[in-house]
mmCIF file with all atom_site columns, C-alpha atoms in Angstrom:
data_model
loop_
_atom_site.group_PDB
_atom_site.id
_atom_site.type_symbol
_atom_site.label_atom_id
_atom_site.label_alt_id
_atom_site.label_comp_id
_atom_site.label_asym_id
_atom_site.label_entity_id
_atom_site.label_seq_id
_atom_site.pdbx_PDB_ins_code
_atom_site.Cartn_x
_atom_site.Cartn_y
_atom_site.Cartn_z
_atom_site.occupancy
_atom_site.B_iso_or_equiv
_atom_site.pdbx_formal_charge
_atom_site.auth_seq_id
_atom_site.auth_comp_id
_atom_site.auth_asym_id
_atom_site.auth_atom_id
_atom_site.pdbx_PDB_model_num
ATOM 1   C CA . MET A 1 1   ? 0.000  0.000   0.000   1.00 0.00 ? 1   MET A CA 1
ATOM 2   C CA . ALA A 1 2   ? 2.760  2.443   0.997   1.00 0.00 ? 2   ALA A CA 1
ATOM 3   C CA . LYS A 1 3   ? 4.689  1.656   -2.185  1.00 0.00 ? 3   LYS A CA 1
ATOM 4   C CA . ARG A 1 4   ? 1.654  2.372   -4.385  1.00 0.00 ? 4   ARG A CA 1
ATOM 5   C CA . ALA A 1 5   ? 0.940  5.590   -2.492  1.00 0.00 ? 5   ALA A CA 1
ATOM 6   C CA . LYS A 1 6   ? 4.520  6.766   -2.962  1.00 0.00 ? 6   LYS A CA 1
ATOM 7   C CA . LYS A 1 7   ? 4.332  5.980   -6.680  1.00 0.00 ? 7   LYS A CA 1
ATOM 8   C CA . CYS A 1 8   ? 1.103  7.977   -7.055  1.00 0.00 ? 8   CYS A CA 1
ATOM 9   C CA . ALA A 1 9   ? 2.544  10.905  -5.101  1.00 0.00 ? 9   ALA A CA 1
ATOM 10  C CA . LEU A 1 10  ? 5.675  11.031  -7.257  1.00 0.00 ? 10  LEU A CA 1
ATOM 11  C CA . LYS A 1 11  ? 3.545  10.922  -10.393 1.00 0.00 ? 11  LYS A CA 1
ATOM 12  C CA . VAL A 1 12  ? 1.527  13.915  -9.183  1.00 0.00 ? 12  VAL A CA 1
ATOM 13  C CA . VAL A 1 13  ? 4.660  15.917  -8.301  1.00 0.00 ? 13  VAL A CA 1
ATOM 14  C CA . GLU A 1 14  ? 6.990  14.924  -11.155 1.00 0.00 ? 14  GLU A CA 1
ATOM 15  C CA . GLY A 1 15  ? 4.621  13.714  -13.865 1.00 0.00 ? 15  GLY A CA 1
ATOM 16  C CA . SER A 1 16  ? 4.792  10.351  -15.608 1.00 0.00 ? 16  SER A CA 1
ATOM 17  C CA . LEU A 1 17  ? 7.714  9.046   -17.640 1.00 0.00 ? 17  LEU A CA 1
ATOM 18  C CA . VAL A 1 18  ? 5.552  9.207   -20.744 1.00 0.00 ? 18  VAL A CA 1
ATOM 19  C CA . GLU A 1 19  ? 4.988  12.919  -20.121 1.00 0.00 ? 19  GLU A CA 1
ATOM 20  C CA . HIS A 1 20  ? 8.737  13.398  -19.652 1.00 0.00 ? 20  HIS A CA 1
ATOM 21  C CA . TYR A 1 21  ? 9.418  11.946  -23.085 1.00 0.00 ? 21  TYR A CA 1
ATOM 22  C CA . GLY A 1 22  ? 7.058  14.582  -24.453 1.00 0.00 ? 22  GLY A CA 1
ATOM 23  C CA . LYS A 1 23  ? 9.387  17.262  -23.075 1.00 0.00 ? 23  LYS A CA 1
ATOM 24  C CA . LEU A 1 24  ? 12.487 16.038  -24.913 1.00 0.00 ? 24  LEU A CA 1
ATOM 25  C CA . TRP A 1 25  ? 12.126 18.658  -27.644 1.00 0.00 ? 25  TRP A CA 1
ATOM 26  C CA . SER A 1 26  ? 12.244 21.412  -25.020 1.00 0.00 ? 26  SER A CA 1
ATOM 27  C CA . TYR A 1 27  ? 15.142 19.681  -23.263 1.00 0.00 ? 27  TYR A CA 1
ATOM 28  C CA . GLY A 1 28  ? 17.109 19.534  -26.502 1.00 0.00 ? 28  GLY A CA 1
ATOM 29  C CA . HIS A 1 29  ? 16.491 23.201  -27.300 1.00 0.00 ? 29  HIS A CA 1
ATOM 30  C CA . GLU A 1 30  ? 17.550 24.188  -23.770 1.00 0.00 ? 30  GLU A CA 1
ATOM 31  C CA . ILE A 1 31  ? 20.816 22.253  -24.136 1.00 0.00 ? 31  ILE A CA 1
ATOM 32  C CA . LEU A 1 32  ? 21.583 24.058  -27.396 1.00 0.00 ? 32  LEU A CA 1
ATOM 33  C CA . ARG A 1 33  ? 20.667 27.427  -25.860 1.00 0.00 ? 33  ARG A CA 1
ATOM 34  C CA . THR A 1 34  ? 22.802 27.040  -22.743 1.00 0.00 ? 34  THR A CA 1
ATOM 35  C CA . ASN A 1 35  ? 25.616 24.966  -24.288 1.00 0.00 ? 35  ASN A CA 1
ATOM 36  C CA . PRO A 1 36  ? 26.321 26.374  -27.772 1.00 0.00 ? 36  PRO A CA 1
ATOM 37  C CA . GLY A 1 37  ? 28.154 23.882  -29.956 1.00 0.00 ? 37  GLY A CA 1
ATOM 38  C CA . SER A 1 38  ? 26.565 20.853  -28.313 1.00 0.00 ? 38  SER A CA 1
ATOM 39  C CA . THR A 1 39  ? 24.997 18.136  -30.442 1.00 0.00 ? 39  THR A CA 1
ATOM 40  C CA . VAL A 1 40  ? 21.420 17.049  -29.820 1.00 0.00 ? 40  VAL A CA 1
ATOM 41  C CA . LYS A 1 41  ? 19.579 14.696  -32.147 1.00 0.00 ? 41  LYS A CA 1
ATOM 42  C CA . LEU A 1 42  ? 15.988 13.581  -31.581 1.00 0.00 ? 42  LEU A CA 1
ATOM 43  C CA . ASP A 1 43  ? 14.415 11.177  -34.065 1.00 0.00 ? 43  ASP A CA 1
ATOM 44  C CA . MET A 1 44  ? 10.726 10.335  -34.251 1.00 0.00 ? 44  MET A CA 1
ATOM 45  C CA . GLU A 1 45  ? 8.845  7.533   -35.998 1.00 0.00 ? 45  GLU A CA 1
ATOM 46  C CA . ASP A 1 46  ? 5.275  7.126   -37.203 1.00 0.00 ? 46  ASP A CA 1
ATOM 47  C CA . GLY A 1 47  ? 3.016  4.957   -35.060 1.00 0.00 ? 47  GLY A CA 1
ATOM 48  C CA . PRO A 1 48  ? 0.161  2.749   -36.315 1.00 0.00 ? 48  PRO A CA 1
ATOM 49  C CA . ASP A 1 49  ? -2.278 5.487   -35.286 1.00 0.00 ? 49  ASP A CA 1
ATOM 50  C CA . GLY A 1 50  ? -0.552 8.066   -37.481 1.00 0.00 ? 50  GLY A CA 1
ATOM 51  C CA . LYS A 1 51  ? 0.983  9.928   -34.521 1.00 0.00 ? 51  LYS A CA 1
ATOM 52  C CA . LYS A 1 52  ? 4.685  10.666  -34.036 1.00 0.00 ? 52  LYS A CA 1
ATOM 53  C CA . TYR A 1 53  ? 6.483  8.661   -31.351 1.00 0.00 ? 53  TYR A CA 1
ATOM 54  C CA . PHE A 1 54  ? 9.944  8.786   -29.796 1.00 0.00 ? 54  PHE A CA 1
ATOM 55  C CA . SER A 1 55  ? 12.564 6.734   -31.647 1.00 0.00 ? 55  SER A CA 1
ATOM 56  C CA . LYS A 1 56  ? 16.003 7.779   -30.396 1.00 0.00 ? 56  LYS A CA 1
ATOM 57  C CA . PHE A 1 57  ? 17.863 10.627  -28.713 1.00 0.00 ? 57  PHE A CA 1
ATOM 58  C CA . TYR A 1 58  ? 21.576 11.556  -28.837 1.00 0.00 ? 58  TYR A CA 1
ATOM 59  C CA . CYS A 1 59  ? 23.452 14.111  -26.738 1.00 0.00 ? 59  CYS A CA 1
ATOM 60  C CA . CYS A 1 60  ? 27.062 15.318  -26.634 1.00 0.00 ? 60  CYS A CA 1
ATOM 61  C CA . PHE A 1 61  ? 27.813 18.517  -24.693 1.00 0.00 ? 61  PHE A CA 1
ATOM 62  C CA . GLN A 1 62  ? 30.208 21.030  -26.248 1.00 0.00 ? 62  GLN A CA 1
ATOM 63  C CA . GLY A 1 63  ? 32.377 21.307  -23.118 1.00 0.00 ? 63  GLY A CA 1
ATOM 64  C CA . VAL A 1 64  ? 32.730 17.541  -22.858 1.00 0.00 ? 64  VAL A CA 1
ATOM 65  C CA . LYS A 1 65  ? 33.427 17.242  -26.580 1.00 0.00 ? 65  LYS A CA 1
ATOM 66  C CA . GLN A 1 66  ? 36.142 19.905  -26.495 1.00 0.00 ? 66  GLN A CA 1
ATOM 67  C CA . GLY A 1 67  ? 37.626 18.518  -23.287 1.00 0.00 ? 67  GLY A CA 1
ATOM 68  C CA . TRP A 1 68  ? 38.072 15.085  -24.830 1.00 0.00 ? 68  TRP A CA 1
ATOM 69  C CA . ILE A 1 69  ? 39.620 16.454  -28.021 1.00 0.00 ? 69  ILE A CA 1
ATOM 70  C CA . GLU A 1 70  ? 42.096 18.665  -26.159 1.00 0.00 ? 70  GLU A CA 1
ATOM 71  C CA . GLY A 1 71  ? 43.000 16.652  -23.071 1.00 0.00 ? 71  GLY A CA 1
ATOM 72  C CA . CYS A 1 72  ? 42.088 12.957  -23.194 1.00 0.00 ? 72  CYS A CA 1
ATOM 73  C CA . ARG A 1 73  ? 43.727 9.840   -24.539 1.00 0.00 ? 73  ARG A CA 1
ATOM 74  C CA . ARG A 1 74  ? 42.636 8.752   -27.995 1.00 0.00 ? 74  ARG A CA 1
ATOM 75  C CA . VAL A 1 75  ? 40.818 5.751   -26.567 1.00 0.00 ? 75  VAL A CA 1
ATOM 76  C CA . ILE A 1 76  ? 37.017 5.373   -26.490 1.00 0.00 ? 76  ILE A CA 1
ATOM 77  C CA . GLY A 1 77  ? 34.922 2.709   -24.811 1.00 0.00 ? 77  GLY A CA 1
ATOM 78  C CA . LEU A 1 78  ? 31.546 1.857   -26.368 1.00 0.00 ? 78  LEU A CA 1
ATOM 79  C CA . ASP A 1 79  ? 28.789 -0.082  -24.649 1.00 0.00 ? 79  ASP A CA 1
ATOM 80  C CA . GLY A 1 80  ? 25.043 -0.413  -24.275 1.00 0.00 ? 80  GLY A CA 1
ATOM 81  C CA . CYS A 1 81  ? 22.792 -1.396  -21.388 1.00 0.00 ? 81  CYS A CA 1
ATOM 82  C CA . PHE A 1 82  ? 19.090 -2.094  -20.923 1.00 0.00 ? 82  PHE A CA 1
ATOM 83  C CA . LEU A 1 83  ? 16.671 0.500   -19.562 1.00 0.00 ? 83  LEU A CA 1
ATOM 84  C CA . LYS A 1 84  ? 14.494 -1.470  -17.165 1.00 0.00 ? 84  LYS A CA 1
ATOM 85  C CA . GLY A 1 85  ? 11.984 1.177   -16.103 1.00 0.00 ? 85  GLY A CA 1
ATOM 86  C CA . VAL A 1 86  ? 8.469  1.775   -17.407 1.00 0.00 ? 86  VAL A CA 1
ATOM 87  C CA . CYS A 1 87  ? 9.847  2.945   -20.756 1.00 0.00 ? 87  CYS A CA 1
ATOM 88  C CA . LYS A 1 88  ? 12.065 0.197   -22.118 1.00 0.00 ? 88  LYS A CA 1
ATOM 89  C CA . GLY A 1 89  ? 14.988 0.629   -24.487 1.00 0.00 ? 89  GLY A CA 1
ATOM 90  C CA . GLU A 1 90  ? 18.776 0.738   -24.585 1.00 0.00 ? 90  GLU A CA 1
ATOM 91  C CA . LEU A 1 91  ? 21.265 3.318   -23.364 1.00 0.00 ? 91  LEU A CA 1
ATOM 92  C CA . LEU A 1 92  ? 24.288 3.609   -25.671 1.00 0.00 ? 92  LEU A CA 1
ATOM 93  C CA . CYS A 1 93  ? 27.330 5.467   -24.436 1.00 0.00 ? 93  CYS A CA 1
ATOM 94  C CA . ALA A 1 94  ? 30.853 6.526   -25.381 1.00 0.00 ? 94  ALA A CA 1
ATOM 95  C CA . ILE A 1 95  ? 33.349 6.796   -22.529 1.00 0.00 ? 95  ILE A CA 1
ATOM 96  C CA . GLY A 1 96  ? 36.925 8.087   -22.407 1.00 0.00 ? 96  GLY A CA 1
ATOM 97  C CA . ARG A 1 97  ? 39.746 8.351   -19.860 1.00 0.00 ? 97  ARG A CA 1
ATOM 98  C CA . ASP A 1 98  ? 41.053 11.683  -18.626 1.00 0.00 ? 98  ASP A CA 1
ATOM 99  C CA . ALA A 1 99  ? 44.622 12.598  -17.627 1.00 0.00 ? 99  ALA A CA 1
ATOM 100 C CA . ASN A 1 100 ? 43.989 11.257  -14.102 1.00 0.00 ? 100 ASN A CA 1
ATOM 101 C CA . ASP A 1 101 ? 42.889 7.896   -15.539 1.00 0.00 ? 101 ASP A CA 1
ATOM 102 C CA . LYS A 1 102 ? 39.284 8.554   -14.480 1.00 0.00 ? 102 LYS A CA 1
ATOM 103 C CA . ILE A 1 103 ? 36.107 7.824   -16.420 1.00 0.00 ? 103 ILE A CA 1
ATOM 104 C CA . TYR A 1 104 ? 35.198 10.624  -18.828 1.00 0.00 ? 104 TYR A CA 1
ATOM 105 C CA . PRO A 1 105 ? 31.645 10.436  -20.280 1.00 0.00 ? 105 PRO A CA 1
ATOM 106 C CA . ILE A 1 106 ? 31.635 11.700  -23.870 1.00 0.00 ? 106 ILE A CA 1
ATOM 107 C CA . ALA A 1 107 ? 28.220 11.066  -25.428 1.00 0.00 ? 107 ALA A CA 1
ATOM 108 C CA . TRP A 1 108 ? 25.076 9.049   -24.792 1.00 0.00 ? 108 TRP A CA 1
ATOM 109 C CA . ALA A 1 109 ? 21.941 8.020   -26.602 1.00 0.00 ? 109 ALA A CA 1
ATOM 110 C CA . VAL A 1 110 ? 18.632 6.323   -25.873 1.00 0.00 ? 110 VAL A CA 1
ATOM 111 C CA . VAL A 1 111 ? 17.414 3.925   -28.569 1.00 0.00 ? 111 VAL A CA 1
ATOM 112 C CA . ASN A 1 112 ? 14.729 1.261   -28.780 1.00 0.00 ? 112 ASN A CA 1
ATOM 113 C CA . VAL A 1 113 ? 17.143 -1.642  -29.301 1.00 0.00 ? 113 VAL A CA 1
ATOM 114 C CA . GLU A 1 114 ? 20.891 -2.298  -29.573 1.00 0.00 ? 114 GLU A CA 1
ATOM 115 C CA . ASN A 1 115 ? 21.506 -3.295  -33.189 1.00 0.00 ? 115 ASN A CA 1
ATOM 116 C CA . LYS A 1 116 ? 23.719 -2.420  -36.147 1.00 0.00 ? 116 LYS A CA 1
ATOM 117 C CA . GLN A 1 117 ? 21.405 0.296   -37.440 1.00 0.00 ? 117 GLN A CA 1
ATOM 118 C CA . ASN A 1 118 ? 21.310 2.170   -34.130 1.00 0.00 ? 118 ASN A CA 1
ATOM 119 C CA . TRP A 1 119 ? 25.037 1.764   -33.551 1.00 0.00 ? 119 TRP A CA 1
ATOM 120 C CA . LYS A 1 120 ? 25.702 3.225   -37.015 1.00 0.00 ? 120 LYS A CA 1
ATOM 121 C CA . TRP A 1 121 ? 23.435 6.162   -36.206 1.00 0.00 ? 121 TRP A CA 1
ATOM 122 C CA . PHE A 1 122 ? 25.271 6.720   -32.897 1.00 0.00 ? 122 PHE A CA 1
ATOM 123 C CA . LEU A 1 123 ? 28.736 6.336   -34.425 1.00 0.00 ? 123 LEU A CA 1
ATOM 124 C CA . GLU A 1 124 ? 28.018 8.702   -37.322 1.00 0.00 ? 124 GLU A CA 1
ATOM 125 C CA . LEU A 1 125 ? 27.176 11.450  -34.833 1.00 0.00 ? 125 LEU A CA 1
ATOM 126 C CA . LEU A 1 126 ? 30.132 10.599  -32.570 1.00 0.00 ? 126 LEU A CA 1
ATOM 127 C CA . ILE A 1 127 ? 32.581 10.557  -35.495 1.00 0.00 ? 127 ILE A CA 1
ATOM 128 C CA . ASP A 1 128 ? 31.446 14.039  -36.499 1.00 0.00 ? 128 ASP A CA 1
ATOM 129 C CA . ASP A 1 129 ? 31.600 15.365  -32.921 1.00 0.00 ? 129 ASP A CA 1
ATOM 130 C CA . LEU A 1 130 ? 35.117 14.069  -32.191 1.00 0.00 ? 130 LEU A CA 1
ATOM 131 C CA . ASN A 1 131 ? 36.592 14.429  -35.688 1.00 0.00 ? 131 ASN A CA 1
ATOM 132 C CA . LEU A 1 132 ? 37.427 10.726  -35.861 1.00 0.00 ? 132 LEU A CA 1
ATOM 133 C CA . ASN A 1 133 ? 37.329 10.655  -39.672 1.00 0.00 ? 133 ASN A CA 1
ATOM 134 C CA . LEU A 1 134 ? 38.214 7.067   -40.708 1.00 0.00 ? 134 LEU A CA 1
ATOM 135 C CA . GLY A 1 135 ? 39.715 6.226   -37.311 1.00 0.00 ? 135 GLY A CA 1
ATOM 136 C CA . ASN A 1 136 ? 43.434 6.752   -37.912 1.00 0.00 ? 136 ASN A CA 1
ATOM 137 C CA . GLY A 1 137 ? 45.251 7.224   -34.583 1.00 0.00 ? 137 GLY A CA 1
ATOM 138 C CA . PHE A 1 138 ? 42.254 6.217   -32.438 1.00 0.00 ? 138 PHE A CA 1
ATOM 139 C CA . SER A 1 139 ? 41.375 3.084   -30.469 1.00 0.00 ? 139 SER A CA 1
ATOM 140 C CA . LEU A 1 140 ? 37.967 1.672   -29.552 1.00 0.00 ? 140 LEU A CA 1
ATOM 141 C CA . MET A 1 141 ? 37.139 -0.858  -26.858 1.00 0.00 ? 141 MET A CA 1
ATOM 142 C CA . SER A 1 142 ? 33.799 -2.679  -26.779 1.00 0.00 ? 142 SER A CA 1
ATOM 143 C CA . ASP A 1 143 ? 32.070 -5.960  -26.083 1.00 0.00 ? 143 ASP A CA 1
ATOM 144 C CA . GLN A 1 144 ? 31.488 -8.511  -28.838 1.00 0.00 ? 144 GLN A CA 1
ATOM 145 C CA . HIS A 1 145 ? 28.127 -7.195  -30.063 1.00 0.00 ? 145 HIS A CA 1
ATOM 146 C CA . LYS A 1 146 ? 27.974 -8.182  -33.732 1.00 0.00 ? 146 LYS A CA 1
ATOM 147 C CA . GLY A 1 147 ? 26.089 -5.070  -34.858 1.00 0.00 ? 147 GLY A CA 1
ATOM 148 C CA . LEU A 1 148 ? 28.628 -2.761  -33.221 1.00 0.00 ? 148 LEU A CA 1
ATOM 149 C CA . ILE A 1 149 ? 31.603 -4.617  -34.687 1.00 0.00 ? 149 ILE A CA 1
ATOM 150 C CA . GLU A 1 150 ? 30.106 -4.399  -38.195 1.00 0.00 ? 150 GLU A CA 1
ATOM 151 C CA . ALA A 1 151 ? 29.222 -0.710  -37.790 1.00 0.00 ? 151 ALA A CA 1
ATOM 152 C CA . VAL A 1 152 ? 32.788 0.115   -36.726 1.00 0.00 ? 152 VAL A CA 1
ATOM 153 C CA . LYS A 1 153 ? 34.253 -1.736  -39.720 1.00 0.00 ? 153 LYS A CA 1
ATOM 154 C CA . GLU A 1 154 ? 32.020 0.201   -42.111 1.00 0.00 ? 154 GLU A CA 1
ATOM 155 C CA . LEU A 1 155 ? 32.361 3.704   -40.661 1.00 0.00 ? 155 LEU A CA 1
ATOM 156 C CA . ILE A 1 156 ? 35.863 3.857   -39.138 1.00 0.00 ? 156 ILE A CA 1
ATOM 157 C CA . PRO A 1 157 ? 37.806 1.045   -40.807 1.00 0.00 ? 157 PRO A CA 1
ATOM 158 C CA . TYR A 1 158 ? 41.245 2.288   -39.701 1.00 0.00 ? 158 TYR A CA 1
ATOM 159 C CA . VAL A 1 159 ? 40.504 2.517   -35.977 1.00 0.00 ? 159 VAL A CA 1
ATOM 160 C CA . LYS A 1 160 ? 42.161 -0.015  -33.658 1.00 0.00 ? 160 LYS A CA 1
ATOM 161 C CA . HIS A 1 161 ? 39.161 -1.968  -32.369 1.00 0.00 ? 161 HIS A CA 1
ATOM 162 C CA . ARG A 1 162 ? 39.822 -4.025  -29.243 1.00 0.00 ? 162 ARG A CA 1
ATOM 163 C CA . GLN A 1 163 ? 37.497 -6.340  -27.331 1.00 0.00 ? 163 GLN A CA 1
ATOM 164 C CA . CYS A 1 164 ? 36.861 -5.891  -23.609 1.00 0.00 ? 164 CYS A CA 1
ATOM 165 C CA . ALA A 1 165 ? 38.706 -8.682  -21.760 1.00 0.00 ? 165 ALA A CA 1
ATOM 166 C CA . ARG A 1 166 ? 36.218 -8.603  -18.888 1.00 0.00 ? 166 ARG A CA 1
ATOM 167 C CA . HIS A 1 167 ? 33.336 -9.428  -21.234 1.00 0.00 ? 167 HIS A CA 1
ATOM 168 C CA . ILE A 1 168 ? 35.284 -12.292 -22.794 1.00 0.00 ? 168 ILE A CA 1
ATOM 169 C CA . CYS A 1 169 ? 36.161 -13.679 -19.361 1.00 0.00 ? 169 CYS A CA 1
ATOM 170 C CA . GLN A 1 170 ? 32.544 -13.527 -18.191 1.00 0.00 ? 170 GLN A CA 1
ATOM 171 C CA . ASN A 1 171 ? 31.358 -15.374 -21.288 1.00 0.00 ? 171 ASN A CA 1
ATOM 172 C CA . LEU A 1 172 ? 34.153 -17.922 -20.885 1.00 0.00 ? 172 LEU A CA 1
ATOM 173 C CA . GLN A 1 173 ? 33.063 -18.690 -17.325 1.00 0.00 ? 173 GLN A CA 1
ATOM 174 C CA . LYS A 1 174 ? 29.448 -19.098 -18.428 1.00 0.00 ? 174 LYS A CA 1
ATOM 175 C CA . ARG A 1 175 ? 30.530 -21.848 -20.802 1.00 0.00 ? 175 ARG A CA 1
ATOM 176 C CA . PHE A 1 176 ? 33.267 -23.489 -18.731 1.00 0.00 ? 176 PHE A CA 1
ATOM 177 C CA . THR A 1 177 ? 32.922 -23.676 -14.955 1.00 0.00 ? 177 THR A CA 1
ATOM 178 C CA . GLY A 1 178 ? 35.841 -23.508 -12.564 1.00 0.00 ? 178 GLY A CA 1
ATOM 179 C CA . ALA A 1 179 ? 37.987 -20.755 -11.060 1.00 0.00 ? 179 ALA A CA 1
ATOM 180 C CA . ILE A 1 180 ? 41.000 -22.038 -12.981 1.00 0.00 ? 180 ILE A CA 1
ATOM 181 C CA . TYR A 1 181 ? 39.604 -20.604 -16.231 1.00 0.00 ? 181 TYR A CA 1
ATOM 182 C CA . HIS A 1 182 ? 39.385 -17.150 -14.670 1.00 0.00 ? 182 HIS A CA 1
ATOM 183 C CA . THR A 1 183 ? 42.956 -17.387 -13.386 1.00 0.00 ? 183 THR A CA 1
ATOM 184 C CA . LEU A 1 184 ? 44.465 -18.641 -16.631 1.00 0.00 ? 184 LEU A CA 1
ATOM 185 C CA . PHE A 1 185 ? 42.520 -16.170 -18.756 1.00 0.00 ? 185 PHE A CA 1
ATOM 186 C CA . TRP A 1 186 ? 43.848 -13.162 -16.870 1.00 0.00 ? 186 TRP A CA 1
ATOM 187 C CA . ARG A 1 187 ? 47.370 -14.563 -16.874 1.00 0.00 ? 187 ARG A CA 1
ATOM 188 C CA . ALA A 1 188 ? 47.147 -14.778 -20.662 1.00 0.00 ? 188 ALA A CA 1
ATOM 189 C CA . SER A 1 189 ? 45.563 -11.320 -20.968 1.00 0.00 ? 189 SER A CA 1
ATOM 190 C CA . LYS A 1 190 ? 48.288 -9.686  -18.885 1.00 0.00 ? 190 LYS A CA 1
ATOM 191 C CA . ALA A 1 191 ? 51.177 -11.496 -20.570 1.00 0.00 ? 191 ALA A CA 1
ATOM 192 C CA . THR A 1 192 ? 53.765 -8.967  -21.736 1.00 0.00 ? 192 THR A CA 1
ATOM 193 C CA . THR A 1 193 ? 55.423 -11.145 -24.388 1.00 0.00 ? 193 THR A CA 1
ATOM 194 C CA . GLY A 1 194 ? 54.179 -13.421 -27.138 1.00 0.00 ? 194 GLY A CA 1
ATOM 195 C CA . HIS A 1 195 ? 56.034 -16.373 -25.611 1.00 0.00 ? 195 HIS A CA 1
ATOM 196 C CA . ALA A 1 196 ? 54.428 -15.894 -22.183 1.00 0.00 ? 196 ALA A CA 1
ATOM 197 C CA . PHE A 1 197 ? 51.000 -15.686 -23.824 1.00 0.00 ? 197 PHE A CA 1
ATOM 198 C CA . LYS A 1 198 ? 51.536 -18.911 -25.775 1.00 0.00 ? 198 LYS A CA 1
ATOM 199 C CA . VAL A 1 199 ? 52.678 -20.746 -22.618 1.00 0.00 ? 199 VAL A CA 1
ATOM 200 C CA . VAL A 1 200 ? 49.452 -19.879 -20.773 1.00 0.00 ? 200 VAL A CA 1
ATOM 201 C CA . MET A 1 201 ? 47.288 -20.665 -23.798 1.00 0.00 ? 201 MET A CA 1
ATOM 202 C CA . LYS A 1 202 ? 48.963 -24.073 -23.983 1.00 0.00 ? 202 LYS A CA 1
ATOM 203 C CA . GLU A 1 203 ? 47.951 -24.660 -20.351 1.00 0.00 ? 203 GLU A CA 1
ATOM 204 C CA . ILE A 1 204 ? 44.348 -23.800 -21.252 1.00 0.00 ? 204 ILE A CA 1
ATOM 205 C CA . GLU A 1 205 ? 44.468 -26.137 -24.248 1.00 0.00 ? 205 GLU A CA 1
ATOM 206 C CA . THR A 1 206 ? 45.745 -28.971 -22.053 1.00 0.00 ? 206 THR A CA 1
ATOM 207 C CA . LEU A 1 207 ? 43.028 -28.272 -19.485 1.00 0.00 ? 207 LEU A CA 1
ATOM 208 C CA . ASN A 1 208 ? 40.194 -28.055 -22.028 1.00 0.00 ? 208 ASN A CA 1
ATOM 209 C CA . PRO A 1 209 ? 40.666 -27.940 -25.821 1.00 0.00 ? 209 PRO A CA 1
ATOM 210 C CA . TYR A 1 210 ? 37.158 -26.497 -26.266 1.00 0.00 ? 210 TYR A CA 1
ATOM 211 C CA . ALA A 1 211 ? 37.932 -23.550 -23.971 1.00 0.00 ? 211 ALA A CA 1
ATOM 212 C CA . HIS A 1 212 ? 41.141 -22.939 -25.914 1.00 0.00 ? 212 HIS A CA 1
ATOM 213 C CA . GLN A 1 213 ? 39.257 -23.025 -29.214 1.00 0.00 ? 213 GLN A CA 1
ATOM 214 C CA . TYR A 1 214 ? 36.630 -20.619 -27.861 1.00 0.00 ? 214 TYR A CA 1
ATOM 215 C CA . LEU A 1 215 ? 39.292 -18.074 -26.894 1.00 0.00 ? 215 LEU A CA 1
ATOM 216 C CA . MET A 1 216 ? 41.243 -18.392 -30.138 1.00 0.00 ? 216 MET A CA 1
ATOM 217 C CA . GLU A 1 217 ? 38.051 -17.680 -32.094 1.00 0.00 ? 217 GLU A CA 1
ATOM 218 C CA . LYS A 1 218 ? 37.952 -14.266 -30.374 1.00 0.00 ? 218 LYS A CA 1
ATOM 219 C CA . ASP A 1 219 ? 41.171 -13.258 -32.170 1.00 0.00 ? 219 ASP A CA 1
ATOM 220 C CA . PRO A 1 220 ? 43.827 -12.740 -29.440 1.00 0.00 ? 220 PRO A CA 1
ATOM 221 C CA . LYS A 1 221 ? 45.253 -9.758  -31.347 1.00 0.00 ? 221 LYS A CA 1
ATOM 222 C CA . THR A 1 222 ? 42.142 -7.758  -30.480 1.00 0.00 ? 222 THR A CA 1
#
């Protein structure tokens, strides 16, 4: 009862999430007014009833954009996560590292689903904001989402695209149980020479040839 009452009270004070989506146009205009040079992109789509509905939203603040260009490493992390509230969807984001090795948010977007089409849309805007051109001199880190990998190859073919080791390790442990896989994987990942890497991979192959094959399919060079 108390939980429902709180929910109703918040709705009265703050409005519903659906109403908030209706204010995105005003939000975008306010960003551009107060942060000249920022990038805001709001796309709509036609619903079955003929009305316009929210499709996707992208935002990159001018100060953040300029800060990354002038003072951050040329490394960008890309990832997406589910929105689990009343309004479902995916949050796509681009993250950098500042001079203090701290997380530096660059740009974000809300889309209906994480797929190649939406990643291309996001990357096209990000490439323009950060002057990435074809990717020369830049590095990207991401998970193994097929749509993202394909979008990167098409739009910035010369970027150094690397896979997130943590994601690979998590997927490895889902397929092959045992703490030994975690230990050996990180020993291989942190190897500083090709010989040291091959020694650990040989241990994994001896332990379980299928685990070794799974890792080699991920292309160790990335």
